[in-house]
Coordinates of C-alpha atoms and ligand atoms in Angstrom, one line a residue:
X1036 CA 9.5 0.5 -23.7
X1037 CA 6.2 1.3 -22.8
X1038 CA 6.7 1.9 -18.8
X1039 CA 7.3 5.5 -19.1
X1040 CA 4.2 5.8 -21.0
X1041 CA 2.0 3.7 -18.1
X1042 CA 3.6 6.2 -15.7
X1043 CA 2.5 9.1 -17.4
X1044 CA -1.5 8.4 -17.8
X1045 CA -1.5 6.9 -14.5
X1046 CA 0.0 10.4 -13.0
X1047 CA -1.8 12.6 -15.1
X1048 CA -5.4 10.8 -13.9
X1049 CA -4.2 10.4 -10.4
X1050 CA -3.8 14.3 -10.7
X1051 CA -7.2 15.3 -12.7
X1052 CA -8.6 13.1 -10.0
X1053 CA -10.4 11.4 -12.9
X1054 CA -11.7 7.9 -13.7
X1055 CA -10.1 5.7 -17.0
X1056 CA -13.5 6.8 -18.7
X1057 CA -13.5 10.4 -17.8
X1058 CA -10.0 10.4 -18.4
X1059 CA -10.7 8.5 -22.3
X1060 CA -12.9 11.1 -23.2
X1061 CA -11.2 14.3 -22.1
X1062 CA -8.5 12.7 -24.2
X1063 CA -10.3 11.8 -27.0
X1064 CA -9.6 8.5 -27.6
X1065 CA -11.7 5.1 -27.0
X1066 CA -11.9 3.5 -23.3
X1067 CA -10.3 0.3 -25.5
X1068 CA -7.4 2.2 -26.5
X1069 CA -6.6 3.8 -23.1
X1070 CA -6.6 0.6 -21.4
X1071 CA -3.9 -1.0 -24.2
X1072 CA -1.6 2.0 -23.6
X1073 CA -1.6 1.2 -19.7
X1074 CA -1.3 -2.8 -20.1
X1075 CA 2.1 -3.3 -19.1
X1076 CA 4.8 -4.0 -21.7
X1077 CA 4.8 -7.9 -21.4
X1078 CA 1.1 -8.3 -22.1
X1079 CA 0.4 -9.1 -25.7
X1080 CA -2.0 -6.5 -25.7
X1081 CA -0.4 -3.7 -25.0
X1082 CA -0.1 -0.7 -27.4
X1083 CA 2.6 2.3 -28.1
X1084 CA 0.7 5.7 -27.8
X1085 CA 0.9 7.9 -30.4
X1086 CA 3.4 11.2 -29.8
X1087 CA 1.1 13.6 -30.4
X1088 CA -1.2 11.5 -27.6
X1089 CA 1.1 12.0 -25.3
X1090 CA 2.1 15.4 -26.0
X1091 CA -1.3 16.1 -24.9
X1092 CA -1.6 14.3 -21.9
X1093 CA 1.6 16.1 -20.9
X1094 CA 0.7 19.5 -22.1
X1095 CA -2.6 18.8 -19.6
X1096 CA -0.5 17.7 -17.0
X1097 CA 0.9 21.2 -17.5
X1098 CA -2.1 22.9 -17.7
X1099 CA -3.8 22.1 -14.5
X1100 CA -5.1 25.0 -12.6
X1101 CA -3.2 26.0 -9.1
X1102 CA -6.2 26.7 -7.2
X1103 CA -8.0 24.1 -8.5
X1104 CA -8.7 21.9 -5.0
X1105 CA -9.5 18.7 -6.4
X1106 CA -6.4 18.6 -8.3
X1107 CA -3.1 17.9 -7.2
X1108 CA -0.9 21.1 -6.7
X1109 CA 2.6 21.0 -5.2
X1110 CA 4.1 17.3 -7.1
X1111 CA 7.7 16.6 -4.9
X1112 CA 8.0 13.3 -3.0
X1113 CA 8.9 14.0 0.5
X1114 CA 8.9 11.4 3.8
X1115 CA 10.4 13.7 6.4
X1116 CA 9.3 13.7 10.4
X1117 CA 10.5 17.0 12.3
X1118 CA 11.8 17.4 9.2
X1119 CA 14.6 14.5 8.4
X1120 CA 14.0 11.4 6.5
X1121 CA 12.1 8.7 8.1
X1122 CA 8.9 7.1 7.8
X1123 CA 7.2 6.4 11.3
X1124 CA 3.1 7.4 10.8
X1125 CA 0.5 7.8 7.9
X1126 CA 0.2 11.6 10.1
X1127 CA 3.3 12.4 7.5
X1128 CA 1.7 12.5 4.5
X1129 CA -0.5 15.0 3.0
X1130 CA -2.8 14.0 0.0
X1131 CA -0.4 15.8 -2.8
X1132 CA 2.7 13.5 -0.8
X1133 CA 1.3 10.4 -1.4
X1134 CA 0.1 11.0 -4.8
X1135 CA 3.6 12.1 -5.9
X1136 CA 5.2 8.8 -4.1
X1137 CA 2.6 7.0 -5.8
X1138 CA 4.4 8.1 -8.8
X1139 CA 7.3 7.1 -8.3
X1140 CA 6.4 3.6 -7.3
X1141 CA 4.9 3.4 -10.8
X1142 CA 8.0 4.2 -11.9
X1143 CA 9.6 1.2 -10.3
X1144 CA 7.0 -1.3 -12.0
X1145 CA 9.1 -2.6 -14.9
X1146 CA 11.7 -3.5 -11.9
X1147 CA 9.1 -4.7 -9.7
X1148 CA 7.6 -7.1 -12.5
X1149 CA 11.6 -7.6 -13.8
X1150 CA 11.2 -6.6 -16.7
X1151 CA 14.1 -4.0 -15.5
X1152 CA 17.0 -3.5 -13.2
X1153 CA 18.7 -0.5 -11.6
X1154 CA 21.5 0.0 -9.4
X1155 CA 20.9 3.5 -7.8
X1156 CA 21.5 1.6 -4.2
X1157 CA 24.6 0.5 -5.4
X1158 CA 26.8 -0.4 -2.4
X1159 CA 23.7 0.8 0.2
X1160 CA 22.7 -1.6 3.2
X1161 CA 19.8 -2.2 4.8
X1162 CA 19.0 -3.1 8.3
X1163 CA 16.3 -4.9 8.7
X1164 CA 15.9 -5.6 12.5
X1165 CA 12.5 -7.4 13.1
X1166 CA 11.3 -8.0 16.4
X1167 CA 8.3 -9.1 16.0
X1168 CA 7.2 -12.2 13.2
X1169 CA 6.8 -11.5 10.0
X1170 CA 7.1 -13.0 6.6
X1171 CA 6.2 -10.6 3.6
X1172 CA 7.2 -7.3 5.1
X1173 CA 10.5 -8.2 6.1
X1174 CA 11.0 -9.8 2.8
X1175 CA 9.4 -7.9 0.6
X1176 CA 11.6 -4.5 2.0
X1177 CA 14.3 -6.8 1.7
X1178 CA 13.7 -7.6 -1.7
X1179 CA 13.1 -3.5 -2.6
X1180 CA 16.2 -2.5 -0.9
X1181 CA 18.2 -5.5 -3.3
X1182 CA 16.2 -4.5 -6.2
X1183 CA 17.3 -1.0 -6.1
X1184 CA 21.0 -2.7 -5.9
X1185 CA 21.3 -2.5 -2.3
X1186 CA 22.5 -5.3 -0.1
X1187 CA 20.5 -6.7 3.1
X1188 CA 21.4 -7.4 6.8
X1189 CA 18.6 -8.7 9.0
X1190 CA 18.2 -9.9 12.9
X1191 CA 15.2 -11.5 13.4
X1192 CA 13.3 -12.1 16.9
X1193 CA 14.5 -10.7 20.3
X1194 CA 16.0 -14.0 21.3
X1195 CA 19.1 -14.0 18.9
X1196 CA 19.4 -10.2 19.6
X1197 CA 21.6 -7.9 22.7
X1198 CA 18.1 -6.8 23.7
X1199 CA 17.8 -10.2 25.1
X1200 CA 20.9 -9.2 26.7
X1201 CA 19.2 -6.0 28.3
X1202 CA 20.2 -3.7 26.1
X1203 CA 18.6 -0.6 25.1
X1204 CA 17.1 1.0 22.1
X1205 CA 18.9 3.8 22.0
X1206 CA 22.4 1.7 21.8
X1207 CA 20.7 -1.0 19.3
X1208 CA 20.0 2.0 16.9
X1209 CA 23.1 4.0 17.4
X1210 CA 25.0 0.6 16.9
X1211 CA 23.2 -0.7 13.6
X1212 CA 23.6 2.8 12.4
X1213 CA 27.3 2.6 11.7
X1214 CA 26.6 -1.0 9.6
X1215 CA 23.7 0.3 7.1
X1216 CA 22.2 3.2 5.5
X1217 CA 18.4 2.6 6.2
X1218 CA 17.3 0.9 9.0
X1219 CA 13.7 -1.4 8.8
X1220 CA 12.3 -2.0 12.5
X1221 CA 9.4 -3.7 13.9
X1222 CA 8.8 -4.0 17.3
X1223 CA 5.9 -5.0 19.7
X1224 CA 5.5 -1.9 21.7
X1225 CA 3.6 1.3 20.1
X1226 CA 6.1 4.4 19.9
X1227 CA 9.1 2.2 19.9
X1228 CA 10.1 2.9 16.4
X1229 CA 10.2 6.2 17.2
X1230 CA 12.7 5.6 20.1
X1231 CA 15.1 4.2 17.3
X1232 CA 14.9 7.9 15.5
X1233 CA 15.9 9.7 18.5
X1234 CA 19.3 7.8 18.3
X1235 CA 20.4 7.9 14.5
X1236 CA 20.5 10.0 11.6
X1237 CA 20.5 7.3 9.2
X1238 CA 16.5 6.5 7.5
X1239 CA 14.1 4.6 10.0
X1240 CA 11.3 2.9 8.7
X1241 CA 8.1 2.0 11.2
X1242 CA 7.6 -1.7 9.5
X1243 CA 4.9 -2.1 12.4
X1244 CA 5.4 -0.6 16.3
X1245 CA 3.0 -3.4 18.5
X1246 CA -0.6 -1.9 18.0
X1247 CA 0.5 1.4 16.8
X1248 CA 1.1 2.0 12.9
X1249 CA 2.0 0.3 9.8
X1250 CA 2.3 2.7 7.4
X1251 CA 4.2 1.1 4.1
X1252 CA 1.3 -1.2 4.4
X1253 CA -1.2 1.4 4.3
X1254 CA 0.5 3.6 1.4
X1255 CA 0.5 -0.4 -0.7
X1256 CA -3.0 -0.7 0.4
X1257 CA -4.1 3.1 -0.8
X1258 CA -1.6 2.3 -3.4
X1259 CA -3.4 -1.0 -4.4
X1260 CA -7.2 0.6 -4.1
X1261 CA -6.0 3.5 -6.4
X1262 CA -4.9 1.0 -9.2
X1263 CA -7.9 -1.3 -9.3
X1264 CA -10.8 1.9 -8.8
X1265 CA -8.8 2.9 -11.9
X1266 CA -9.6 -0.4 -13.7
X1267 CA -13.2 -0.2 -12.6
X1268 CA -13.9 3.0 -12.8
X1269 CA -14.2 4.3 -9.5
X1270 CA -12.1 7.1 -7.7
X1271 CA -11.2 7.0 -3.7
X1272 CA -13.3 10.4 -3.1
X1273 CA -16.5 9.3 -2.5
X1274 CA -16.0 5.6 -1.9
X1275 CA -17.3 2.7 0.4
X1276 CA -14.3 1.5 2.4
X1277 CA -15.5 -1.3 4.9
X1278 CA -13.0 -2.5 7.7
X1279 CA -13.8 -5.8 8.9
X1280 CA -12.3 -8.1 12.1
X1281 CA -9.7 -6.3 15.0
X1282 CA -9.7 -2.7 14.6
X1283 CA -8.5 -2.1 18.4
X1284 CA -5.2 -4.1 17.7
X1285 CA -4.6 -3.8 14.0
X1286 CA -1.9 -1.4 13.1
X1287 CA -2.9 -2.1 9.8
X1288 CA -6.2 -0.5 9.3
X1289 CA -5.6 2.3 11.9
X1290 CA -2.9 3.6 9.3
X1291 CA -5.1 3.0 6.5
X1292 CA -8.5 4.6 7.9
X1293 CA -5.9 8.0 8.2
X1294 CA -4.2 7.7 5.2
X1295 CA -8.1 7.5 3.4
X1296 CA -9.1 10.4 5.2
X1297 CA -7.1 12.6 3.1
X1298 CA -9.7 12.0 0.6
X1299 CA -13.2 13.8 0.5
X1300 CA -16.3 12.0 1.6
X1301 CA -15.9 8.7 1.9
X1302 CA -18.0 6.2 4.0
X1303 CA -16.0 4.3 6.4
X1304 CA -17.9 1.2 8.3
X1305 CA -16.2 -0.4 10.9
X1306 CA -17.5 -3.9 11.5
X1307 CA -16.2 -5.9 15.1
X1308 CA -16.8 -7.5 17.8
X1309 CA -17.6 -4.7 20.8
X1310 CA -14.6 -5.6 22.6
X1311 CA -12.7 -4.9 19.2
X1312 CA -13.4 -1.4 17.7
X1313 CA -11.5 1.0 16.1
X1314 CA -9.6 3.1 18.7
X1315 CA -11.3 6.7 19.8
X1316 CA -7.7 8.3 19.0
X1317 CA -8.4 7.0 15.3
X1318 CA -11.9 7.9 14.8
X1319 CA -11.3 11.6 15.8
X1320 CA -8.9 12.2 13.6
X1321 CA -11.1 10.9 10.6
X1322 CA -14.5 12.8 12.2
X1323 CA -12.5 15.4 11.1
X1324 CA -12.6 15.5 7.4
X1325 CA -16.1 15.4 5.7
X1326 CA -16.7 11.4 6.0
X1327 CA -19.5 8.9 7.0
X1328 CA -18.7 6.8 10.2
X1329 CA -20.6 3.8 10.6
X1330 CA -19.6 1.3 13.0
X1331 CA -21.8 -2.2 13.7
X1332 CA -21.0 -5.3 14.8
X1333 CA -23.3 -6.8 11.9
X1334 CA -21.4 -8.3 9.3
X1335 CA -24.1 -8.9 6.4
X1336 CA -25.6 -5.2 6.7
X1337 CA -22.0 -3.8 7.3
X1338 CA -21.0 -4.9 3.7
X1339 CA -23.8 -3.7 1.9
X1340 CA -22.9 -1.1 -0.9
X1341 CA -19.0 -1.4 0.0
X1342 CA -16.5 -0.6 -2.5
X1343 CA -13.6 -2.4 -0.5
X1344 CA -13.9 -4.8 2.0
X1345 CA -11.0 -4.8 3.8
X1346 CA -10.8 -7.9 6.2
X1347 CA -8.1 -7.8 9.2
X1348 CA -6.6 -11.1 11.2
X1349 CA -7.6 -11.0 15.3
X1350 CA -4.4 -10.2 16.6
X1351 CA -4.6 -12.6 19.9
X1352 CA -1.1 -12.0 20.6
X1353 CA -2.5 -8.4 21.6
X1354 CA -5.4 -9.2 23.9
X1355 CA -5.3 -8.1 27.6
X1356 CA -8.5 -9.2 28.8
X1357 CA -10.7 -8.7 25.5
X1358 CA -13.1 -11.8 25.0
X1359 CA -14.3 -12.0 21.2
X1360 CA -18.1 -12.9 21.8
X1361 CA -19.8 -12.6 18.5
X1362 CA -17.4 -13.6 16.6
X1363 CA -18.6 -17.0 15.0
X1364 CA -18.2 -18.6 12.2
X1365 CA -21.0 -16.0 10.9
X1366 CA -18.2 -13.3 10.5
X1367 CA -16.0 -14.8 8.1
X1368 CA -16.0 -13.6 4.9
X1369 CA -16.3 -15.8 2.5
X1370 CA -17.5 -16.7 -1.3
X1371 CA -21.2 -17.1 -0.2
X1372 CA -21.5 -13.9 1.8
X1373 CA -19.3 -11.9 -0.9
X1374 CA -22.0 -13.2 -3.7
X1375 CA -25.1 -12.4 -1.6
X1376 CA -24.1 -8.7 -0.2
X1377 CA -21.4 -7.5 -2.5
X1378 CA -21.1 -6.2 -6.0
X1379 CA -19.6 -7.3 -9.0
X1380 CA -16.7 -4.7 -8.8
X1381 CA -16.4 -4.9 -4.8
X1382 CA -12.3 -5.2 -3.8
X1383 CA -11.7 -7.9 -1.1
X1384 CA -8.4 -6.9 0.4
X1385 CA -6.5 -8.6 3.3
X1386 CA -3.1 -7.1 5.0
X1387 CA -2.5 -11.0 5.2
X1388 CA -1.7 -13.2 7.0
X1389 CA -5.0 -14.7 6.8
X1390 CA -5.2 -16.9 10.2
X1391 CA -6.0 -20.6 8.3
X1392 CA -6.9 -22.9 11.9
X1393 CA -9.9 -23.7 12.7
X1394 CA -12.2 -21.4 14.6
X1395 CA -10.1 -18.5 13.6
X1396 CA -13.1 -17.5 10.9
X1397 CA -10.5 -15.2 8.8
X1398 CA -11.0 -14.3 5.4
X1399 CA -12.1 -17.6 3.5
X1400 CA -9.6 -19.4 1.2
X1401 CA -13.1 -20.5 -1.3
X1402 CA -12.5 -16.8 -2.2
X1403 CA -9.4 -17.7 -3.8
X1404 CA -10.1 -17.7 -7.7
X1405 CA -12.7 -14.8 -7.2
X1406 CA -10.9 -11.7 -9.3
X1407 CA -12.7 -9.6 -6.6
X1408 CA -10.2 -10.9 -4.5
X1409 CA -6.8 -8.2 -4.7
X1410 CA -4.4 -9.9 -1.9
X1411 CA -2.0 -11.1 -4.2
X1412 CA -1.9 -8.2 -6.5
X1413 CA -1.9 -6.0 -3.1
X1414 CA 0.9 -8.1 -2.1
X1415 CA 2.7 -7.5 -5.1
X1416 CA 2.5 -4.2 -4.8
X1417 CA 4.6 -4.3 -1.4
X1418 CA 7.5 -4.2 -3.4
X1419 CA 7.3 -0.6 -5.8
X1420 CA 6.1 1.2 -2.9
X1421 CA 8.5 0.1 -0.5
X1422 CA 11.3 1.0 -3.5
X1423 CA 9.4 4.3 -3.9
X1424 CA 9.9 4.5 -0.3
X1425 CA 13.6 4.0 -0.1
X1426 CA 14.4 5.6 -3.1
X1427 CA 12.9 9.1 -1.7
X1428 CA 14.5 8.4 1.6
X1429 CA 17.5 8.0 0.2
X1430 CA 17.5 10.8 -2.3
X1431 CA 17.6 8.6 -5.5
X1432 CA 13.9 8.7 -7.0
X1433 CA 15.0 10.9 -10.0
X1434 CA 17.7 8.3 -11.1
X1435 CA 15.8 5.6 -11.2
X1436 CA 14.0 6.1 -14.6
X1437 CA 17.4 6.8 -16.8
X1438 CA 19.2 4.1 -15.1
X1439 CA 17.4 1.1 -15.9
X1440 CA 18.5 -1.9 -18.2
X1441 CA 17.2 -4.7 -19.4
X1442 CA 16.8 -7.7 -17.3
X1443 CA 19.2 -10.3 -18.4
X1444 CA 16.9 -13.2 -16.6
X1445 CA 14.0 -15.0 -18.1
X1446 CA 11.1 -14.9 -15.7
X1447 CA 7.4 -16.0 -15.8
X1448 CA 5.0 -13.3 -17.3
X1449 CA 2.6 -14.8 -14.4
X1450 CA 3.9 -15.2 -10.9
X1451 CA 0.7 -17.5 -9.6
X1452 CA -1.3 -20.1 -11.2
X1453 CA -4.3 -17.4 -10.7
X1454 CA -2.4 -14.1 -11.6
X1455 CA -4.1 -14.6 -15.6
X1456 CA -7.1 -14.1 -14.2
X1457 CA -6.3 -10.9 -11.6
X1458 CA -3.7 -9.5 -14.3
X1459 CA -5.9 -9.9 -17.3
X1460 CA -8.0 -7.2 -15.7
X1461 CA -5.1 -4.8 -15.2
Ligands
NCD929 C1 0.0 -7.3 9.4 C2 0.9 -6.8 10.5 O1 1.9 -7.3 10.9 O2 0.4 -5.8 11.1 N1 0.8 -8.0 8.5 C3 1.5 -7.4 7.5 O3 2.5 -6.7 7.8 N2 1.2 -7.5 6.3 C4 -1.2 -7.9 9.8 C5 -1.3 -9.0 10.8 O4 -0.3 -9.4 11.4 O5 -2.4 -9.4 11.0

């Protein structure tokens, strides 16, 4: 079982803050051999390390300096607002917070690719109550919460629900409260998610409040950037992030552009139509750290030198009054503008759903057997960050690692037709 060993480099150069190759050499060993030890156990390449190797990687772990700023200091998980468990904004996160959830959704990766299973949620239930469409979030917590060993309830749309009815938030939370141990929401209006805290004790989770946050999505998308820089040798401080499409109404990428702004000095460039940028609320709060704002409406020249391009849906079920001028077929990304502006180790990431009808000009499906493309493997990673998520809400991260058995299941060692290609540069 090599997971535990995955776990441990990927912590210990998450902490040093160091690239694979950095991290190789302060180690001593070849860039070939590193990348063996963190293949995951089912690929045929994967390699054992040697004791003594990781004796050494822990005894650095160790050995990092407190006052050192550009390593990690105080290493506890914690997801509190006002100080109980729930998980409404990004704002609740400080860069040493993430990083240690990060490590425990590593530790979840043998479960998440089921090679594993635990049952630390034994006899738990979920609430998923989402009221407001969805596919992969409501599933995908749904599958975490089951995956832990939890069971699921969800109510889907406001039309089969007592709010149809008239009634209120307050009594919709209080209620569900006494069924399940975590309770999931989304919900069109910004702040409403919050108005479900005021009324229960009991874990609640902002899976999306109207044009307000989405912050599991952002901590998979961080989560998902931080895996592949890793590959290529790249770390976030420093880095190009571009954000492409509706920055007024995604949630997505307004929890995202905070979340990055932990980090030191990245450039951020914001690429929309007029009508459509990034909210002033947003861009103070990341004028604040020591980062590059750029914002254009120019697609090609936005793109330019960008370590992510991160494309976002226009969320027309949003718009007031907004028209979306300017946005022609000219801002869609797709294979022929990725090949003439981007580089050869550029991330094309997607929130998805990607808006397929015609006119919509959303990220282009000719992208699809490009590896620069990470929506699937970002997609996949939906489900050991919203386990790290639940298991540190609900007080059971430390179990999870001496709890897990085998999987008695066969499953495929590649989920898609293309995941050979994405996962062969793991
Ligand atoms: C996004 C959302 O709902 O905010 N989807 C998701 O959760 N992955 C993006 C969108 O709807 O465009």
């Amino acid at each position: 079982m090599q997971a535990q060993q995955q776990t441990l480099l990927r912590d210990a150069m998450r902490r040093l803050n160091m690239t694979r190759d950095a991290f190789a050499n302060r180690i001593g060993v070849s860039r070939r051999a590193l990348d063996t030890w963190l293949l995951p156990d089912e690929s045929a390449e994967s390699r054992a390390m040697p004791e003594i190797a990781s004796r050494y990687v822990m005894e650095l772990v160790e050995r990092i300096p407190s006052g050192d700023e550009y390593t990690q200091r105080v290493y506890s998980p914690s997801i509190l607002h006002e100080g109980r468990p729930h998980l409404l904004s990004v704002d609740q996160f400080s860069r040493d917070s993430v990083e240690a959830l990060f490590q425990v959704a590593d530790t979840m990766q043998p479960i998440a690719r089921r090679q594993k299973i635990t049952r630390v949620l034994e006899g738990a239930v979920l609430a998923n109550l989402f009221f407001e469409a969805s596919t992969r979030t409501r599933v995908s917590f749904g599958a975490a919460f089951c995956r832990l060993g939890g069971s699921v309830c969800d109510t889907t749309g406001f039309t089969f629900s007592s709010m149809a009815k008239g009634e209120s938030i307050y009594d919709t939370s209080r209620v569900i409260s006494g069924y399940a141990d975590a309770l999931v929401v989304r919900h069109p209006e910004k702040g409403s998610v919050a108005e479900f805290v005021r009324a229960t004790n009991v874990p609640v989770i902002n899976a999306g409040d109207g044009p307000g946050e989405h912050p599991s999505q952002a901590l998979l998308d961080l989560y998902t950037i931080q895996r592949e820089f890793s590959r290529v040798g790249k770390i976030v401080d420093g880095s190009h992030i571009a954000m492409v499409g509706d920055l007024k109404y995604g949630r997505t990428v307004h929890s995202l552009a905070k979340l990055l702004a932990l980090y030191r000095g990245l450039k951020f460039t914001l690429i929309s139509p007029t009508s459509l940028e990034m909210p002033a609320s947003i861009l103070d709060q990341i004028t604040r750290g020591d980062h590059v704002i750029e914002q254009t409406n120019d697609l090609q020249t936005g793109l330019k030198g960008a370590d992510v391009v991160y494309a976002t849906r226009i969320q027309k079920e949003r718009f007031a009054d907004e028209s979306i001028e300017g946005y022609t077929p000219d801002f869609q990304i797709n294979q022929a503008l990725v090949d003439s502006v981007c580089g050869p180790d550029t991330l094309i990431m997607h929130p998805l759903p990607r808006d397929g009808r015609p006119g919509a000009n959303d990220l282009s499906t000719d992208l699809n057997h490009d590896p620069r493309l990470a929506i699937f493997r970002q997609t996949d990673n939906g489900i050991p960050v919203r386990m790290a998520i639940f298991a540190v809400l609900l007080g059971v991260e430390r179990q999870v690692q001496h709890s897990m058995r085998d999987a008695a299941w066969k499953s495929p060692a590649y989920i898609g037709p293309d995941d050979a290609v994405f996962h062969g540069i793991d």
